[in-house]
Amino acid sequence: MKQLRRLLLLVVGMGLAVGPVAPGLAQEDVIKERQKLMKSVGKATKTMGEMLQGKVPYDAAAAVAAMETIAGVPAKFVKLFPEDSAGDPDSKAADAIWEDMARFQKLAASLEKDAKAGASVAGNGPDALKGAFVKLTENCKACHKDFRLEDN
Amino acid sequence: MRNLLIGLVLLAGVGGSAFSLLTAPSTIASLPAHTPDLANGERMFWAGGCGSCHGAASERRCDRPREKEGEDKETYKKRLAGGRCLKTPFGTFYAPNISPDRETGIGTWTAKDFVNALKRGVAPDGRHYYPAFPYTSYRLMRTEDVLDLFAYLKTLPPIRARAPAHELALPLRWRRGLGLWKLLFFEEDGFRPRPDRSALEEHGRYLVDGPGHCGECHTPRNLLGGFIKSQYLAGGPSPDGKGWVPNITQHPKGLANWSAKDIAYALETGLTPSFDSFGGAMVEVQENLAKLPAADRAAIAAYLKSLPAIAGPERPRR
């Protein structure tokens, strides 16, 4: 009985920790939603990357907006990994996410922090953007290395 | 796959004396006179990614090495105490200590010992190494480059530590049987120049096939773990069996749409032309390649752009 209560508490506790798991989203939608968020991160990264490569002229406002877009993603993103969305063939999310959710969330928090810091300097010219961009994109590799399946 | 290999090894066991002749390790007897160049040695260290397997990841983990929080990645890759584990279909291998420690590392090795390990896959006591150590590619390295690398490794900190023993099925623990595998899949000759190629492409080919050992992951393998040469760099299942390694030939599913600049940029930063980032095992490789001079990455890119379009194995639906 005591064990059962512990288990119940644990289950409830986990529910709280993950927050209101995007209520009403079916598994498929959860996956689509998190992929959509990551696509927006990719697009914002491209906006800045092409400025730094000289493919498009540096644009202070667009660079700040791109950093802000990315800063807005992690908090939403980490809520889109309910247990039942593990191992789905349409997703590249690795099982490691559910095995080490704490570290996964920490990497997401780090992305948010570096994007916020980036937003405050990205408007100060290409050199300032470059420094922030390099720091920002370390987060992508760190997370994709362990938590995204290898394939293209 | 494993059963096949075990079978082969057992079969070989009854082959008797012919077998013993065939599987005897062959070694290099003499070395050219050479004054080591430490800077080139360090370059070979990063091109070869030695630290990714032998680096003492502070957190002992089986798959990917990882720095302690706040620790510099470069620092742990130069602490060559070993211990990283590599899961393969043949069992679990542990990268040994190759720091200059005299007792547990390679501190007492001669240059010849080291050259034979990298270019022949043979230990100082004459035993064969398992190809989990990618000497199958390092064999193409120039002897001078290997000597420079040896001199460089000696400048790194000695660390006293013993890696765990490999966990392999019984017949595979018998190293002599590897001689047969080598007979089938290991060629001893070095890098053969191809005069039809530009100097830049040739340098790239050397880095890709030799120290860079790109084919160890990007070339698919047959049932016995040998390269399928007709599908050179055309992608296939990851060596650890978990994912899929992409085609990097000029096939439409490969790098046909990447410019040489895109490739060099990706190897420097880890960012693809669509500004996705590398993931999985390629992150380690990229972070090592980022330490090379830009000219080396440009050479790799030029060589990859010169490859034909080769279709890889069909990828099964997950």
Short mmCIF file of C-alpha atoms in Angstrom, two decimals:
data_model
loop_
_atom_site.label_atom_id
_atom_site.label_comp_id
_atom_site.label_asym_id
_atom_site.label_seq_id
_atom_site.Cartn_x
_atom_site.Cartn_y
_atom_site.Cartn_z
CA MET A 1 0.00 0.00 0.00
CA LYS A 2 2.75 2.36 1.03
CA GLN A 3 4.56 1.44 -2.16
CA LEU A 4 1.50 2.10 -4.21
CA ARG A 5 1.18 5.54 -2.67
CA ARG A 6 4.82 6.25 -3.39
CA LEU A 7 4.29 5.21 -6.96
CA LEU A 8 1.25 7.42 -7.27
CA LEU A 9 3.10 10.36 -5.80
CA LEU A 10 5.93 9.73 -8.20
CA VAL A 11 3.61 9.65 -11.17
CA VAL A 12 1.86 12.83 -10.08
CA GLY A 13 5.19 14.45 -9.35
CA MET A 14 6.47 13.61 -12.79
CA GLY A 15 3.36 15.07 -14.33
CA LEU A 16 4.00 18.33 -12.51
CA ALA A 17 7.65 18.44 -13.42
CA VAL A 18 6.87 18.19 -17.09
CA GLY A 19 4.13 20.75 -16.62
CA PRO A 20 0.81 20.74 -18.35
CA VAL A 21 2.01 18.42 -21.12
CA ALA A 22 0.63 20.30 -24.07
CA PRO A 23 -2.88 19.22 -23.19
CA GLY A 24 -4.88 17.51 -25.85
CA LEU A 25 -1.98 16.97 -28.25
CA ALA A 26 -1.91 13.50 -29.74
CA GLN A 27 1.49 11.82 -30.04
CA GLU A 28 1.76 12.62 -33.73
CA ASP A 29 1.02 16.27 -33.08
CA VAL A 30 3.56 16.45 -30.29
CA ILE A 31 6.21 15.23 -32.68
CA LYS A 32 5.15 17.59 -35.46
CA GLU A 33 5.07 20.47 -33.01
CA ARG A 34 8.56 19.89 -31.64
CA GLN A 35 9.92 19.46 -35.15
CA LYS A 36 8.25 22.70 -36.18
CA LEU A 37 9.93 24.48 -33.29
CA MET A 38 13.33 23.05 -34.24
CA LYS A 39 12.78 24.06 -37.86
CA SER A 40 12.20 27.62 -36.68
CA VAL A 41 15.47 27.43 -34.75
CA GLY A 42 17.21 26.20 -37.90
CA LYS A 43 15.73 29.01 -39.95
CA ALA A 44 16.73 31.68 -37.44
CA THR A 45 20.23 30.21 -37.28
CA LYS A 46 20.40 30.39 -41.07
CA THR A 47 19.40 34.07 -41.04
CA MET A 48 22.37 34.87 -38.82
CA GLY A 49 24.76 32.40 -40.41
CA GLU A 50 24.27 33.83 -43.88
CA MET A 51 24.99 37.32 -42.56
CA LEU A 52 28.23 36.06 -41.07
CA GLN A 53 29.16 34.24 -44.29
CA GLY A 54 28.56 37.49 -46.17
CA LYS A 55 25.81 35.93 -48.28
CA VAL A 56 23.39 38.62 -47.09
CA PRO A 57 24.26 42.01 -45.57
CA TYR A 58 24.38 42.33 -41.80
CA ASP A 59 21.01 43.49 -40.48
CA ALA A 60 20.99 44.38 -36.79
CA ALA A 61 17.22 44.15 -36.29
CA ALA A 62 16.94 40.81 -38.11
CA ALA A 63 19.84 39.37 -36.09
CA VAL A 64 18.24 40.38 -32.78
CA ALA A 65 14.88 38.99 -33.91
CA ALA A 66 16.53 35.66 -34.86
CA MET A 67 18.14 35.35 -31.43
CA GLU A 68 14.81 36.16 -29.81
CA THR A 69 13.02 33.51 -31.87
CA ILE A 70 15.49 30.91 -30.66
CA ALA A 71 15.27 32.13 -27.06
CA GLY A 72 11.53 31.52 -27.16
CA VAL A 73 11.80 27.86 -28.21
CA PRO A 74 13.47 25.78 -25.44
CA ALA A 75 10.83 26.25 -22.73
CA LYS A 76 8.12 25.05 -25.11
CA PHE A 77 10.29 22.41 -26.75
CA VAL A 78 11.11 20.41 -23.61
CA LYS A 79 7.41 20.01 -22.80
CA LEU A 80 6.84 18.11 -26.02
CA PHE A 81 8.51 14.84 -25.00
CA PRO A 82 5.87 12.72 -23.27
CA GLU A 83 6.99 9.10 -22.63
CA ASP A 84 4.65 7.73 -25.27
CA SER A 85 6.35 9.73 -28.00
CA ALA A 86 9.62 7.78 -27.61
CA GLY A 87 10.77 5.54 -30.44
CA ASP A 88 8.41 6.93 -33.07
CA PRO A 89 9.72 6.23 -36.59
CA ASP A 90 8.88 9.77 -37.71
CA SER A 91 10.99 11.32 -35.01
CA LYS A 92 14.73 11.56 -34.62
CA ALA A 93 14.46 12.03 -30.87
CA ALA A 94 16.86 9.52 -29.28
CA ASP A 95 15.84 7.26 -26.38
CA ALA A 96 18.58 8.99 -24.41
CA ILE A 97 16.16 11.89 -23.89
CA TRP A 98 13.94 9.79 -21.68
CA GLU A 99 16.92 8.09 -20.04
CA ASP A 100 18.44 11.41 -19.01
CA MET A 101 15.70 14.01 -19.13
CA ALA A 102 17.51 16.21 -16.63
CA ARG A 103 20.53 16.65 -18.87
CA PHE A 104 18.36 17.16 -21.92
CA GLN A 105 16.50 19.95 -20.15
CA LYS A 106 19.75 21.47 -18.98
CA LEU A 107 21.02 21.68 -22.55
CA ALA A 108 17.76 23.29 -23.60
CA ALA A 109 18.10 25.83 -20.78
CA SER A 110 21.63 26.56 -21.93
CA LEU A 111 20.36 27.24 -25.47
CA GLU A 112 17.80 29.65 -24.04
CA LYS A 113 20.41 31.43 -21.94
CA ASP A 114 22.87 31.84 -24.81
CA ALA A 115 20.12 33.01 -27.20
CA LYS A 116 18.94 35.60 -24.68
CA ALA A 117 22.49 36.83 -24.15
CA GLY A 118 22.89 36.81 -27.94
CA ALA A 119 19.78 38.94 -28.42
CA SER A 120 21.28 41.63 -26.22
CA VAL A 121 24.49 41.91 -28.29
CA ALA A 122 23.52 40.79 -31.82
CA GLY A 123 22.60 44.36 -32.74
CA ASN A 124 26.09 45.69 -31.96
CA GLY A 125 27.67 44.78 -35.29
CA PRO A 126 28.89 41.65 -37.10
CA ASP A 127 31.75 40.95 -34.69
CA ALA A 128 29.47 40.94 -31.68
CA LEU A 129 27.04 38.71 -33.57
CA LYS A 130 29.80 36.32 -34.52
CA GLY A 131 30.91 35.74 -30.94
CA ALA A 132 27.34 35.14 -29.79
CA PHE A 133 26.63 32.89 -32.78
CA VAL A 134 29.57 30.60 -32.13
CA LYS A 135 28.52 30.25 -28.49
CA LEU A 136 24.91 29.65 -29.48
CA THR A 137 25.64 26.91 -32.00
CA GLU A 138 27.81 24.94 -29.54
CA ASN A 139 24.47 24.13 -27.91
CA CYS A 140 23.04 22.61 -31.09
CA LYS A 141 25.94 20.15 -31.40
CA ALA A 142 26.02 19.33 -27.70
CA CYS A 143 22.37 18.31 -27.75
CA HIS A 144 22.23 16.68 -31.21
CA LYS A 145 25.33 14.63 -30.32
CA ASP A 146 23.61 12.62 -27.60
CA PHE A 147 19.91 13.25 -28.03
CA ARG A 148 19.18 13.15 -31.75
CA LEU A 149 19.44 9.98 -33.80
CA GLU A 150 22.14 9.82 -36.44
CA ASP A 151 20.74 9.97 -39.92
CA ASN A 152 20.11 12.29 -42.78
CA MET B 1 27.12 -11.57 -38.33
CA ARG B 2 28.85 -12.46 -35.10
CA ASN B 3 28.12 -16.15 -35.53
CA LEU B 4 29.64 -16.10 -38.94
CA LEU B 5 32.84 -14.63 -37.67
CA ILE B 6 32.98 -17.06 -34.77
CA GLY B 7 32.46 -19.90 -37.23
CA LEU B 8 35.22 -18.65 -39.41
CA VAL B 9 37.59 -18.38 -36.50
CA LEU B 10 36.77 -21.91 -35.34
CA LEU B 11 37.18 -23.28 -38.83
CA ALA B 12 40.49 -21.57 -39.05
CA GLY B 13 41.47 -23.18 -35.77
CA VAL B 14 41.47 -26.63 -37.35
CA GLY B 15 43.41 -25.46 -40.37
CA GLY B 16 46.64 -26.38 -38.64
CA SER B 17 50.05 -25.31 -39.73
CA ALA B 18 49.00 -23.70 -42.99
CA PHE B 19 46.83 -21.48 -40.87
CA SER B 20 49.64 -20.61 -38.56
CA LEU B 21 51.72 -19.48 -41.52
CA LEU B 22 48.92 -17.49 -43.03
CA THR B 23 48.00 -15.67 -39.87
CA ALA B 24 51.48 -14.81 -38.66
CA PRO B 25 51.73 -11.05 -38.06
CA SER B 26 53.90 -9.16 -40.52
CA THR B 27 55.84 -6.16 -39.31
CA ILE B 28 57.99 -3.33 -40.59
CA ALA B 29 61.64 -4.01 -39.87
CA SER B 30 63.37 -0.69 -40.44
CA LEU B 31 62.43 2.98 -40.33
CA PRO B 32 63.68 5.92 -42.40
CA ALA B 33 65.88 8.49 -40.65
CA HIS B 34 63.60 11.31 -39.58
CA THR B 35 63.69 14.36 -37.32
CA PRO B 36 60.25 14.63 -35.71
CA ASP B 37 58.13 17.71 -36.34
CA LEU B 38 55.92 18.19 -33.27
CA ALA B 39 53.54 20.64 -34.93
CA ASN B 40 52.84 18.14 -37.69
CA GLY B 41 52.46 15.46 -35.01
CA GLU B 42 49.73 17.46 -33.33
CA ARG B 43 48.05 17.96 -36.70
CA MET B 44 48.01 14.19 -37.21
CA PHE B 45 46.62 13.78 -33.69
CA TRP B 46 43.58 15.93 -34.54
CA ALA B 47 43.20 14.52 -38.05
CA GLY B 48 43.28 11.00 -36.60
CA GLY B 49 40.88 11.77 -33.76
CA CYS B 50 42.96 9.67 -31.32
CA GLY B 51 41.57 11.64 -28.36
CA SER B 52 37.99 10.75 -29.21
CA CYS B 53 38.59 7.10 -28.38
CA HIS B 54 41.62 7.20 -26.09
CA GLY B 55 40.85 10.47 -24.30
CA ALA B 56 39.94 9.99 -20.67
CA ALA B 57 36.38 11.14 -20.63
CA SER B 58 35.87 12.10 -17.03
CA GLU B 59 32.48 10.57 -17.07
CA ARG B 60 32.95 6.94 -17.97
CA ARG B 61 30.27 6.27 -20.47
CA CYS B 62 29.87 3.61 -23.01
CA ASP B 63 28.92 5.56 -26.07
CA ARG B 64 30.24 9.08 -26.47
CA PRO B 65 33.00 10.56 -24.39
CA ARG B 66 32.04 13.71 -22.60
CA GLU B 67 33.90 16.38 -20.70
CA LYS B 68 33.14 17.10 -17.07
CA GLU B 69 30.95 20.12 -16.67
CA GLY B 70 33.12 23.19 -17.12
CA GLU B 71 36.09 21.12 -18.35
CA ASP B 72 37.71 22.03 -21.62
CA LYS B 73 37.16 19.42 -24.35
CA GLU B 74 40.68 19.82 -25.63
CA THR B 75 42.12 18.99 -22.22
CA TYR B 76 40.42 15.65 -21.83
CA LYS B 77 41.24 14.58 -25.36
CA LYS B 78 44.91 15.01 -24.53
CA ARG B 79 44.61 12.88 -21.41
CA LEU B 80 45.06 9.57 -23.17
CA ALA B 81 44.31 7.23 -20.27
CA GLY B 82 41.79 5.29 -22.36
CA GLY B 83 38.68 3.62 -21.08
CA ARG B 84 36.09 4.71 -23.59
CA CYS B 85 33.98 1.78 -24.58
CA LEU B 86 32.97 0.95 -28.14
CA LYS B 87 29.96 -1.26 -28.63
CA THR B 88 30.08 -3.24 -31.86
CA PRO B 89 28.21 -6.29 -33.17
CA PHE B 90 31.30 -8.33 -32.20
CA GLY B 91 31.35 -7.29 -28.57
CA THR B 92 32.50 -4.39 -26.45
CA PHE B 93 35.98 -2.93 -26.84
CA TYR B 94 37.75 -0.60 -24.42
CA ALA B 95 40.27 1.84 -25.83
CA PRO B 96 43.57 1.24 -23.97
CA ASN B 97 45.85 3.75 -22.27
CA ILE B 98 48.19 5.32 -24.87
CA SER B 99 49.56 8.04 -22.62
CA PRO B 100 53.37 8.02 -22.10
CA ASP B 101 53.03 6.28 -18.72
CA ARG B 102 55.74 3.62 -18.60
CA GLU B 103 53.72 1.01 -16.77
CA THR B 104 50.16 1.27 -18.04
CA GLY B 105 50.62 3.33 -21.22
CA ILE B 106 53.04 3.24 -24.13
CA GLY B 107 55.90 5.03 -22.39
CA THR B 108 58.38 2.23 -23.07
CA TRP B 109 57.48 1.75 -26.74
CA THR B 110 59.99 2.30 -29.51
CA ALA B 111 59.11 4.22 -32.65
CA LYS B 112 59.06 0.92 -34.51
CA ASP B 113 56.52 -0.52 -32.07
CA PHE B 114 54.29 2.46 -32.71
CA VAL B 115 54.61 2.35 -36.49
CA ASN B 116 53.76 -1.36 -36.48
CA ALA B 117 50.68 -0.72 -34.33
CA LEU B 118 49.32 2.00 -36.62
CA LYS B 119 50.39 0.69 -40.01
CA ARG B 120 50.23 -3.07 -39.47
CA GLY B 121 47.83 -3.54 -36.56
CA VAL B 122 50.45 -5.56 -34.69
CA ALA B 123 51.41 -5.12 -31.01
CA PRO B 124 55.03 -5.04 -29.75
CA ASP B 125 54.62 -8.64 -28.53
CA GLY B 126 53.43 -9.72 -31.98
CA ARG B 127 49.71 -10.04 -31.29
CA HIS B 128 47.17 -8.75 -33.80
CA TYR B 129 44.99 -5.80 -32.90
CA TYR B 130 41.24 -5.81 -33.46
CA PRO B 131 40.12 -3.49 -36.23
CA ALA B 132 38.00 -1.56 -33.71
CA PHE B 133 41.29 0.35 -33.64
CA PRO B 134 41.06 1.85 -37.13
CA TYR B 135 44.56 0.87 -38.28
CA THR B 136 42.71 -0.37 -41.35
CA SER B 137 42.81 3.31 -42.37
CA TYR B 138 45.88 4.53 -40.47
CA ARG B 139 47.94 2.01 -42.46
CA LEU B 140 47.80 4.59 -45.27
CA MET B 141 49.58 7.23 -43.19
CA ARG B 142 53.06 8.20 -44.25
CA THR B 143 55.67 6.74 -41.93
CA GLU B 144 57.05 10.24 -41.31
CA ASP B 145 53.61 11.45 -40.20
CA VAL B 146 53.32 8.48 -37.83
CA LEU B 147 56.76 9.26 -36.37
CA ASP B 148 55.76 12.90 -35.84
CA LEU B 149 52.58 11.74 -34.12
CA PHE B 150 54.58 9.42 -31.86
CA ALA B 151 56.89 12.28 -30.86
CA TYR B 152 53.86 14.47 -30.16
CA LEU B 153 52.13 11.85 -28.00
CA LYS B 154 55.25 11.70 -25.83
CA THR B 155 54.76 15.37 -24.92
CA LEU B 156 51.31 14.65 -23.41
CA PRO B 157 50.84 13.89 -19.70
CA PRO B 158 51.54 10.31 -18.55
CA ILE B 159 48.55 8.86 -16.71
CA ARG B 160 48.52 5.69 -14.66
CA ALA B 161 45.31 3.84 -15.48
CA ARG B 162 44.34 0.48 -16.87
CA ALA B 163 41.37 0.16 -19.19
CA PRO B 164 39.04 -2.79 -18.63
CA ALA B 165 39.50 -5.93 -20.76
CA HIS B 166 37.42 -6.20 -23.95
CA GLU B 167 34.19 -8.15 -23.56
CA LEU B 168 34.09 -10.52 -26.52
CA ALA B 169 32.70 -13.95 -27.29
CA LEU B 170 35.27 -16.64 -26.53
CA PRO B 171 36.62 -17.48 -30.00
CA LEU B 172 36.99 -13.81 -30.78
CA ARG B 173 39.25 -13.39 -27.78
CA TRP B 174 41.76 -15.49 -29.62
CA ARG B 175 43.73 -12.81 -31.43
CA ARG B 176 45.60 -15.14 -33.75
CA GLY B 177 42.32 -15.69 -35.61
CA LEU B 178 42.43 -12.02 -36.58
CA GLY B 179 45.25 -12.92 -38.93
CA LEU B 180 42.67 -14.57 -41.12
CA TRP B 181 40.45 -11.54 -41.06
CA LYS B 182 43.43 -9.43 -42.01
CA LEU B 183 44.20 -11.80 -44.84
CA LEU B 184 40.74 -11.16 -46.23
CA PHE B 185 40.29 -7.47 -45.57
CA PHE B 186 43.56 -5.82 -44.66
CA GLU B 187 46.00 -4.50 -47.21
CA GLU B 188 49.46 -3.57 -46.12
CA ASP B 189 50.45 -1.16 -48.81
CA GLY B 190 50.63 2.54 -48.05
CA PHE B 191 49.16 5.56 -49.77
CA ARG B 192 49.47 5.24 -53.53
CA PRO B 193 49.69 8.59 -55.36
CA ARG B 194 47.27 9.16 -58.22
CA PRO B 195 48.89 11.45 -60.76
CA ASP B 196 45.56 12.21 -62.45
CA ARG B 197 44.48 14.30 -59.47
CA SER B 198 45.37 17.83 -58.41
CA ALA B 199 47.73 18.32 -55.47
CA LEU B 200 44.82 19.71 -53.42
CA GLU B 201 42.59 16.69 -54.11
CA GLU B 202 45.46 14.32 -53.38
CA HIS B 203 46.08 15.97 -50.03
CA GLY B 204 42.36 15.67 -49.31
CA ARG B 205 42.32 12.01 -50.31
CA TYR B 206 45.25 11.35 -47.98
CA LEU B 207 43.46 13.00 -45.06
CA VAL B 208 40.13 11.28 -45.78
CA ASP B 209 41.45 7.74 -46.35
CA GLY B 210 44.41 7.79 -43.97
CA PRO B 211 44.40 9.71 -40.69
CA GLY B 212 40.81 10.98 -41.05
CA HIS B 213 39.49 7.39 -41.41
CA CYS B 214 36.17 8.73 -42.79
CA GLY B 215 35.42 5.40 -44.44
CA GLU B 216 35.37 3.61 -41.07
CA CYS B 217 31.91 5.10 -40.58
CA HIS B 218 30.86 6.30 -44.04
CA THR B 219 31.69 3.15 -46.06
CA PRO B 220 29.26 0.25 -45.58
CA ARG B 221 30.63 -3.12 -44.45
CA ASN B 222 30.01 -6.73 -45.41
CA LEU B 223 28.94 -9.42 -42.95
CA LEU B 224 32.47 -9.92 -41.72
CA GLY B 225 33.08 -6.25 -41.09
CA GLY B 226 35.19 -5.58 -44.20
CA PHE B 227 34.62 -2.48 -46.37
CA ILE B 228 32.34 -2.86 -49.40
CA LYS B 229 34.74 -1.09 -51.74
CA SER B 230 32.23 -0.54 -54.52
CA GLN B 231 30.24 1.64 -52.11
CA TYR B 232 33.15 3.71 -50.88
CA LEU B 233 31.85 6.57 -48.67
CA ALA B 234 28.26 5.90 -49.77
CA GLY B 235 26.89 5.59 -46.21
CA GLY B 236 25.24 2.79 -44.28
CA PRO B 237 24.32 1.63 -40.79
CA SER B 238 26.34 3.20 -37.96
CA PRO B 239 29.14 1.01 -36.65
CA ASP B 240 27.38 0.87 -33.27
CA GLY B 241 24.23 -0.32 -35.00
CA LYS B 242 22.01 2.50 -33.72
CA GLY B 243 21.66 4.96 -36.57
CA TRP B 244 22.52 5.63 -40.17
CA VAL B 245 25.63 7.32 -41.49
CA PRO B 246 24.98 9.50 -44.55
CA ASN B 247 26.35 9.14 -48.07
CA ILE B 248 29.17 11.67 -48.63
CA THR B 249 29.80 10.95 -52.32
CA GLN B 250 28.37 13.20 -55.04
CA HIS B 251 25.15 11.19 -55.14
CA PRO B 252 21.95 13.31 -54.96
CA LYS B 253 21.35 11.75 -51.53
CA GLY B 254 24.90 12.66 -50.59
CA LEU B 255 26.83 15.90 -50.99
CA ALA B 256 25.87 16.70 -54.61
CA ASN B 257 24.15 19.89 -53.49
CA TRP B 258 26.91 21.00 -51.14
CA SER B 259 29.60 23.28 -52.58
CA ALA B 260 33.22 22.73 -51.58
CA LYS B 261 32.85 25.83 -49.42
CA ASP B 262 29.77 24.36 -47.73
CA ILE B 263 31.71 21.22 -46.86
CA ALA B 264 34.71 23.12 -45.50
CA TYR B 265 32.39 25.39 -43.48
CA ALA B 266 30.52 22.40 -42.04
CA LEU B 267 33.78 20.70 -41.02
CA GLU B 268 34.90 23.92 -39.33
CA THR B 269 31.65 24.83 -37.55
CA GLY B 270 29.44 21.73 -37.48
CA LEU B 271 26.73 23.59 -39.39
CA THR B 272 25.25 22.21 -42.62
CA PRO B 273 24.15 24.38 -45.59
CA SER B 274 20.61 24.44 -44.20
CA PHE B 275 22.05 25.50 -40.84
CA ASP B 276 21.10 22.37 -39.05
CA SER B 277 23.98 21.16 -36.88
CA PHE B 278 25.87 17.87 -37.03
CA GLY B 279 24.78 15.30 -34.49
CA GLY B 280 25.83 11.87 -33.23
CA ALA B 281 29.34 10.59 -33.80
CA MET B 282 30.09 13.29 -36.40
CA VAL B 283 30.26 15.96 -33.70
CA GLU B 284 33.45 14.47 -32.26
CA VAL B 285 34.97 14.14 -35.71
CA GLN B 286 34.09 17.70 -36.66
CA GLU B 287 35.46 19.14 -33.43
CA ASN B 288 38.75 17.39 -34.10
CA LEU B 289 38.87 18.57 -37.72
CA ALA B 290 38.18 22.14 -36.54
CA LYS B 291 41.68 22.09 -34.98
CA LEU B 292 43.35 21.60 -38.38
CA PRO B 293 44.58 24.44 -40.59
CA ALA B 294 41.83 25.71 -42.92
CA ALA B 295 43.83 24.44 -45.91
CA ASP B 296 43.37 20.85 -44.71
CA ARG B 297 39.58 21.22 -44.55
CA ALA B 298 39.59 22.84 -48.00
CA ALA B 299 41.56 19.85 -49.32
CA ILE B 300 39.07 17.38 -47.83
CA ALA B 301 36.23 19.36 -49.41
CA ALA B 302 37.94 19.45 -52.81
CA TYR B 303 38.48 15.70 -52.70
CA LEU B 304 34.89 14.91 -51.70
CA LYS B 305 33.63 17.13 -54.53
CA SER B 306 35.80 15.13 -56.97
CA LEU B 307 34.13 11.81 -56.10
CA PRO B 308 31.61 10.17 -58.42
CA ALA B 309 27.96 9.74 -57.44
CA ILE B 310 27.71 6.35 -55.73
CA ALA B 311 24.43 4.94 -54.44
CA GLY B 312 24.67 3.47 -50.95
CA PRO B 313 22.77 0.57 -49.46
CA GLU B 314 19.00 1.03 -49.26
CA ARG B 315 18.05 2.36 -45.92
CA PRO B 316 15.43 0.23 -44.16
CA ARG B 317 12.45 2.07 -42.76
CA ARG B 318 12.76 2.35 -39.01
#
